[in-house]
Amino acid sequence: MTESNGTERVDVLIVGSGFGGAIAAYHLAAGGASVLVLERGPWLEGEDFDHDFKLGSSYTRIFDFVVGDGMSLLGGNCVGGGSVVYFAAMPRAPRFVFDRQGSIGRRMWPASVTRDTLDPWYDRVTESLPVTRQDWNDVTYSGGLFAAACAHAGRTANPVPVAIDASKCTNCNWMMAGCRFDAKRSLLFNYLPAALAHGARIRPMHEVQKLTRNTDGGYRVHYNVIDDSDYRITAGSGSIDAKIVVLAAGAGATPVILQRSEPDLGKMPHAVGRYFSGNGERLNTAILDEDRVRDLLGLAKPDGVPYAASQVGKGPCVASWDRLDGARPEYTRYSLEQLYFPPGFGTILAQVPDATGPSWFGAEKKEIVRRWQSWLTIFAMTEDDNEGVFGPPPATGNAMRISQQMLGRGPIRYDPTPNTLRGWALADADVKDIMERDGLSRVMPWTNDVVGAYTVHPLASCRIGDDPATSALDDRHELRGHPGIFVTDGSAVPGALTVNPALTIAALAERAMPGIVAAARARGVNVSYGAPAPDGATSARNAVLPLLVRD
């Protein structure tokens, strides 16, 4: 709808099309609201996804890599957001996570959110994508090797639940560049097409800059149109009025939009742009001794080679959850996942074990890169202290663009506390104990000297909670002091989860939907809640309906 003054108007405007945005778009459109989604990145699918790392390929177009001070963030930049570029590992957060205290010294999650209260919403997402359990016949050779190494060291390992259609997966391992075989159950195959079928619209290459108030108590959303090939170029701009705004631009962008909006909207909650968590993430590269793989683990392929190059395949398939014990002290709990990280960052950041010179470049580094076929990367997700803080926002967007695509310099500052460093050190030691046992490999963590710490799962920069001093959102995901603005992306998660966070982000977004629908109704939007799963399944929907508080 367009008003007489030329300003476009919708009931609900959603910023971002990852889990938080796609879930909101589906439920609100299915309920009868007019919904518009503005997405900063391109709209690609299927054969648009290239098996290439060159500039201009899907790999550089659909990623956003922002280098900050002490922390770098890697996330999705496309229609479907992180679901297009992630490895589709979908575990639920352990029960102890919801009782974490972190840096504030008291429970950081709202009292209304526990593992028990979130389980029905986990079920909704699991049914909608869907998420399936793998067995040992589904895992890659590298996953089996990590499991065998764990067993050799007296540890356990398990296949991880995933959002992958195994019948379509070719084990190509280009998941991070988008799946051209439609095997990954990204949002392009469930929530987003269902939202479109109910009348929602999506506009790619639209980067939201700020919000202001309009004359009828709603909000005006201001955006720039970004050039399709050079993200540094603005091809236009505009604004749209909405009664409800749902921010789901990601934990690296949502707080920046709100900071830039403060001069117009008024004071933001103290926690906007604070308490950022990198999900406590850490990476180690094990350089395997091929003979020891055969002799210690009893592994060999038909060609007689024990391992070489067999890390190529799906993303994380196997995890060790031995340290996810709620009886252990905080900051000593973490998971370890086998992972194949494609050439690029992994090649640069991997360090040389026992280096006599520089650990991440030079002659010794050249030698271990020559042995890349014997690498196995182990991904740790620990408990950090939410020590990330966003500085003043850049002139536009979430970062100052350094290159034509992908790379930017952002305002995040991250100085790891002793608690975070302790968790990293314990996880690193565990990886060494497992992977170096009896000479199986040599292990070194990735360096933090190049781009600081790093995360592919940014969280908590605009989080839910009960305490207004330490949370930007109430337990319904509404921005404190600014009714009608909701946040449903990873920035709403209160802290590190010790596992891959996608399923928890999605479950929290599902949980927020009845409250957003109620807020929209209070603002005059004719909308209802109660849509089935995108494919029409109703069992998980029917399970949550009795939990809702009726008007």
Coordinates of C-alpha atoms in Angstrom, one line a residue, residues 16-352:
G16 CA 16.6 -9.7 7.4
S17 CA 15.5 -13.0 6.1
G18 CA 17.4 -15.5 8.2
F19 CA 15.8 -17.7 10.9
G20 CA 14.4 -14.8 12.9
G21 CA 13.1 -12.9 9.8
A22 CA 11.7 -15.9 7.8
I23 CA 9.8 -17.3 10.8
A24 CA 8.2 -13.9 11.5
A25 CA 7.4 -13.4 7.8
Y26 CA 5.6 -16.8 7.6
H27 CA 3.5 -16.6 10.7
L28 CA 2.5 -12.9 10.3
A29 CA 1.7 -13.3 6.6
A30 CA -0.2 -16.6 7.2
G31 CA -2.1 -14.8 9.9
G32 CA -3.3 -12.1 7.5
A33 CA -0.9 -9.2 7.9
S34 CA 0.7 -7.4 5.0
V35 CA 4.4 -8.3 5.3
L36 CA 7.5 -6.9 3.6
V37 CA 11.0 -8.3 4.2
L38 CA 14.0 -6.1 3.4
E39 CA 17.2 -8.2 2.9
R40 CA 20.7 -6.7 2.5
G41 CA 22.1 -9.4 0.3
P42 CA 21.2 -11.1 -3.0
W43 CA 18.5 -13.7 -3.7
L44 CA 20.2 -16.8 -5.0
E45 CA 19.1 -20.4 -5.2
G46 CA 19.9 -23.8 -6.6
E47 CA 22.3 -23.5 -9.6
D48 CA 23.2 -19.9 -8.6
F49 CA 25.5 -21.3 -6.0
D50 CA 29.0 -21.7 -7.4
H51 CA 31.6 -24.2 -6.6
D52 CA 34.3 -21.5 -6.6
F53 CA 35.9 -19.0 -4.2
K54 CA 36.7 -16.3 -6.8
L55 CA 35.4 -12.7 -6.4
G56 CA 31.9 -12.4 -7.6
S57 CA 31.0 -16.1 -7.0
S58 CA 28.2 -16.9 -4.7
Y59 CA 30.8 -17.5 -1.9
T60 CA 31.9 -13.9 -1.8
R61 CA 28.3 -12.5 -2.5
I62 CA 26.4 -14.3 0.2
F63 CA 28.9 -13.9 3.1
D64 CA 29.5 -10.9 5.4
F65 CA 33.0 -11.0 7.0
V66 CA 33.4 -8.1 9.5
V67 CA 36.7 -7.5 11.2
G68 CA 36.5 -5.7 14.5
D69 CA 38.9 -5.0 17.3
G70 CA 39.6 -8.4 18.8
M71 CA 36.8 -10.2 17.1
S72 CA 35.7 -11.0 13.6
L73 CA 32.2 -12.0 12.6
L74 CA 31.3 -14.3 9.7
G75 CA 27.6 -14.5 8.7
G76 CA 25.1 -14.9 5.9
N77 CA 24.4 -12.0 3.6
C78 CA 21.5 -13.2 1.3
V79 CA 17.9 -14.2 1.2
G80 CA 17.7 -17.0 3.7
G81 CA 20.5 -15.6 5.8
G82 CA 22.7 -17.9 7.8
S83 CA 20.6 -20.9 6.8
V84 CA 22.0 -20.7 3.3
V85 CA 25.7 -20.7 4.4
Y86 CA 25.6 -22.7 7.6
F87 CA 26.6 -26.4 8.0
A88 CA 23.0 -27.3 9.1
A89 CA 24.0 -28.8 12.5
M90 CA 20.9 -28.4 14.7
P91 CA 21.3 -29.6 18.3
R92 CA 19.2 -28.3 21.2
A93 CA 21.0 -26.2 23.9
P94 CA 21.8 -28.2 27.0
R95 CA 19.6 -27.7 30.0
F96 CA 22.3 -26.0 32.1
V97 CA 22.6 -23.2 29.5
F98 CA 19.4 -21.6 30.6
D99 CA 20.7 -21.3 34.2
R100 CA 24.0 -19.6 33.2
Q101 CA 25.0 -16.5 35.1
G102 CA 27.9 -15.3 33.0
S103 CA 29.5 -11.9 33.7
I104 CA 26.4 -10.5 35.5
G105 CA 26.6 -13.0 38.4
R106 CA 22.9 -14.0 38.2
R107 CA 20.7 -15.9 35.8
M108 CA 20.9 -14.1 32.4
W109 CA 17.9 -15.8 30.8
P110 CA 14.3 -14.7 31.5
A111 CA 12.7 -16.8 34.2
S112 CA 10.0 -17.8 31.6
V113 CA 12.6 -19.4 29.3
T114 CA 14.0 -22.8 30.3
R115 CA 14.8 -25.9 28.4
D116 CA 11.4 -27.3 29.3
T117 CA 9.5 -24.3 28.2
L118 CA 11.5 -24.0 25.0
D119 CA 11.2 -27.7 24.0
P120 CA 7.7 -27.3 22.4
W121 CA 9.1 -24.5 20.2
Y122 CA 12.2 -26.6 19.3
D123 CA 9.6 -29.1 18.2
R124 CA 7.9 -26.6 15.9
V125 CA 11.2 -25.8 14.1
T126 CA 12.2 -29.5 14.0
E127 CA 8.9 -30.3 12.3
S128 CA 9.0 -27.3 9.9
L129 CA 12.5 -27.6 8.4
P130 CA 12.6 -30.6 9.2
V131 CA 15.6 -31.7 11.4
T132 CA 16.6 -35.3 11.4
R133 CA 18.9 -37.5 13.4
Q134 CA 21.9 -39.0 11.7
D135 CA 23.2 -42.5 12.4
W136 CA 26.7 -43.8 11.8
N137 CA 25.9 -44.7 8.2
D138 CA 25.3 -41.0 7.5
V139 CA 28.5 -39.5 8.7
T140 CA 31.6 -38.8 6.5
Y141 CA 34.9 -40.6 6.7
S142 CA 36.3 -37.6 8.6
G143 CA 33.5 -37.7 11.1
G144 CA 34.2 -41.4 11.6
L145 CA 37.8 -40.7 12.1
F146 CA 37.1 -38.1 14.8
A147 CA 34.8 -40.6 16.5
A148 CA 37.5 -43.2 16.4
A149 CA 40.0 -40.8 17.9
C150 CA 37.6 -40.0 20.7
A151 CA 37.1 -43.7 21.4
H152 CA 40.9 -44.2 21.4
A153 CA 41.2 -41.5 24.0
G154 CA 38.4 -42.9 26.1
R155 CA 35.8 -40.3 25.0
T156 CA 32.4 -40.5 23.4
A157 CA 31.1 -39.0 20.2
N158 CA 27.8 -38.9 18.5
P159 CA 26.3 -38.0 15.1
V160 CA 24.8 -34.5 15.2
P161 CA 21.1 -33.8 14.2
V162 CA 21.0 -31.9 10.9
A163 CA 18.7 -30.1 8.5
I164 CA 19.9 -32.0 5.5
D165 CA 18.1 -34.2 3.0
A166 CA 20.5 -37.1 2.9
S167 CA 18.9 -38.5 -0.3
K168 CA 20.1 -35.3 -2.2
C169 CA 23.4 -34.7 -0.5
T170 CA 26.4 -35.5 -2.8
N171 CA 29.1 -34.9 -0.1
C172 CA 30.5 -32.1 -2.2
N173 CA 31.3 -29.9 0.8
W174 CA 30.4 -26.6 -0.8
M175 CA 27.8 -26.0 1.9
M176 CA 29.3 -22.7 2.8
A177 CA 28.8 -21.4 -0.7
G178 CA 25.1 -22.5 -0.8
C179 CA 23.8 -25.9 -1.7
R180 CA 23.3 -26.2 -5.5
F181 CA 21.8 -29.7 -5.0
D182 CA 18.9 -28.5 -2.7
A183 CA 20.0 -31.0 -0.1
K184 CA 20.4 -28.4 2.7
R185 CA 17.0 -27.6 4.2
S186 CA 17.6 -23.9 4.3
L187 CA 14.9 -21.3 4.7
L188 CA 14.6 -21.2 0.9
F189 CA 12.6 -24.5 1.1
N190 CA 10.2 -24.0 4.1
Y191 CA 9.4 -20.7 5.9
L192 CA 10.2 -18.3 3.1
P193 CA 8.3 -19.9 0.2
A194 CA 5.4 -20.4 2.7
A195 CA 5.5 -16.7 3.6
L196 CA 5.5 -15.8 -0.1
A197 CA 2.5 -18.1 -0.7
H198 CA 0.6 -16.1 1.9
G199 CA 1.4 -12.8 0.3
A200 CA 4.6 -11.7 1.9
R201 CA 7.2 -9.8 -0.3
I202 CA 11.0 -9.9 -0.2
R203 CA 13.2 -7.2 -1.5
P204 CA 16.9 -8.2 -1.8
M205 CA 19.8 -5.7 -1.8
H206 CA 17.9 -3.4 0.6
E207 CA 20.1 -2.4 3.5
V208 CA 18.2 -0.8 6.4
Q209 CA 20.0 2.1 8.0
K210 CA 17.7 3.4 10.8
L211 CA 14.2 3.7 12.2
T212 CA 12.3 6.9 12.9
R213 CA 8.8 7.5 14.2
N214 CA 6.0 8.2 11.8
T215 CA 2.9 10.4 12.5
D216 CA 0.5 7.6 13.5
G217 CA 2.5 6.0 16.3
G218 CA 4.3 3.5 14.0
Y219 CA 7.7 3.5 12.5
R220 CA 9.4 4.6 9.3
V221 CA 12.2 2.3 8.1
H222 CA 14.9 4.0 6.1
Y223 CA 17.0 1.9 3.7
N224 CA 19.6 2.1 0.9
V225 CA 19.5 0.0 -2.2
I226 CA 22.9 -1.7 -2.6
D227 CA 24.6 -2.4 -6.0
D228 CA 24.4 -6.0 -6.9
S229 CA 28.1 -6.5 -7.6
D230 CA 29.8 -3.8 -5.6
Y231 CA 28.4 -3.6 -2.1
R232 CA 30.2 -0.3 -1.5
I233 CA 27.9 1.5 -4.0
T234 CA 24.5 2.8 -3.1
A235 CA 22.0 2.6 -6.0
G236 CA 19.1 4.4 -4.3
S237 CA 17.3 4.9 -1.0
G238 CA 13.8 5.1 0.4
S239 CA 11.6 4.7 3.4
I240 CA 8.6 2.6 4.3
D241 CA 6.1 3.0 7.2
A242 CA 5.0 0.0 9.3
K243 CA 3.0 -0.5 12.4
I244 CA 5.3 -3.3 13.6
V245 CA 9.0 -3.7 12.9
V246 CA 10.8 -7.0 13.4
L247 CA 14.6 -6.7 13.4
A248 CA 16.4 -9.9 12.3
A249 CA 19.5 -8.5 10.6
G250 CA 21.9 -10.6 12.7
A251 CA 23.8 -9.9 15.9
G252 CA 26.4 -7.9 14.0
A253 CA 23.9 -5.5 12.4
T254 CA 20.7 -5.3 14.5
P255 CA 22.4 -3.3 17.3
V256 CA 24.0 -1.0 14.8
I257 CA 20.6 -0.1 13.3
L258 CA 19.3 0.6 16.7
Q259 CA 22.3 2.7 17.7
R260 CA 21.9 4.8 14.5
S261 CA 18.2 5.2 15.3
E262 CA 18.7 6.6 18.8
P263 CA 18.9 10.3 17.9
D264 CA 15.4 10.0 16.3
L265 CA 13.8 7.3 18.5
G266 CA 15.2 8.4 21.8
K267 CA 17.4 6.6 24.3
M268 CA 18.1 3.0 23.6
P269 CA 18.3 0.4 26.4
H270 CA 21.8 0.2 27.9
A271 CA 22.2 -3.4 26.6
V272 CA 21.9 -2.5 22.9
G273 CA 25.3 -3.2 21.4
R274 CA 26.6 -4.7 24.7
Y275 CA 27.0 -8.2 26.1
F276 CA 27.9 -9.6 22.6
S277 CA 29.0 -13.2 22.6
G278 CA 31.0 -15.1 20.0
N279 CA 29.5 -18.3 21.3
G280 CA 32.9 -19.0 22.8
E281 CA 34.2 -20.4 19.5
R282 CA 37.6 -21.8 18.9
L283 CA 39.2 -23.8 16.1
N284 CA 42.1 -26.2 16.1
T285 CA 43.8 -27.9 13.2
A286 CA 45.1 -31.5 13.6
I287 CA 47.7 -32.6 11.1
L288 CA 47.3 -36.3 11.0
D289 CA 50.1 -38.9 10.8
E290 CA 48.7 -41.1 8.0
D291 CA 50.6 -44.2 9.4
R292 CA 49.2 -43.7 12.9
V293 CA 45.7 -43.3 11.5
R294 CA 46.1 -46.8 10.1
D295 CA 48.0 -48.4 13.0
L296 CA 46.1 -46.8 16.0
L297 CA 42.6 -46.5 14.6
G298 CA 42.6 -49.3 12.2
L299 CA 41.3 -47.1 9.4
A300 CA 42.0 -47.4 5.7
K301 CA 40.2 -46.7 2.5
P302 CA 39.9 -49.0 -0.5
D303 CA 42.9 -47.3 -2.1
G304 CA 45.0 -48.1 0.9
V305 CA 45.4 -44.5 2.0
P306 CA 44.3 -44.1 5.7
Y307 CA 42.8 -40.6 5.4
A308 CA 44.3 -38.1 2.9
A309 CA 41.8 -35.6 1.6
S310 CA 38.8 -37.4 3.2
Q311 CA 37.9 -34.4 5.2
V312 CA 36.1 -33.2 2.0
G313 CA 32.4 -33.9 2.5
K314 CA 29.6 -32.6 4.6
G315 CA 30.2 -30.1 7.4
P316 CA 30.1 -31.2 11.1
C317 CA 28.8 -34.7 11.3
V318 CA 30.1 -35.9 14.7
A319 CA 30.5 -34.1 18.0
S320 CA 31.8 -35.0 21.5
W321 CA 29.5 -33.8 24.2
D322 CA 31.4 -35.2 27.2
R323 CA 32.0 -31.8 28.7
L324 CA 28.3 -30.7 28.5
D325 CA 27.7 -31.7 32.1
G326 CA 25.6 -29.3 34.2
A327 CA 27.5 -30.4 37.3
R328 CA 30.7 -28.9 36.0
P329 CA 31.5 -25.3 36.9
E330 CA 30.6 -22.5 34.4
Y331 CA 33.3 -21.8 31.8
T332 CA 34.5 -25.5 31.8
R333 CA 31.6 -26.8 29.6
Y334 CA 32.0 -27.1 25.9
S335 CA 31.4 -29.3 22.8
L336 CA 33.9 -30.4 20.2
E337 CA 32.9 -31.0 16.6
Q338 CA 34.7 -32.4 13.6
L339 CA 34.6 -29.8 10.9
Y340 CA 35.9 -29.3 7.4
F341 CA 36.6 -25.6 6.8
P342 CA 37.2 -24.8 3.1
P343 CA 40.4 -23.1 1.9
G344 CA 40.8 -19.5 2.7
F345 CA 40.5 -18.5 6.4
G346 CA 41.4 -21.9 7.6
T347 CA 44.5 -22.0 5.5
I348 CA 45.6 -18.6 6.7
L349 CA 44.7 -18.9 10.4
A350 CA 46.0 -22.5 11.0
Q351 CA 49.3 -22.4 13.0
V352 CA 52.4 -24.5 12.7

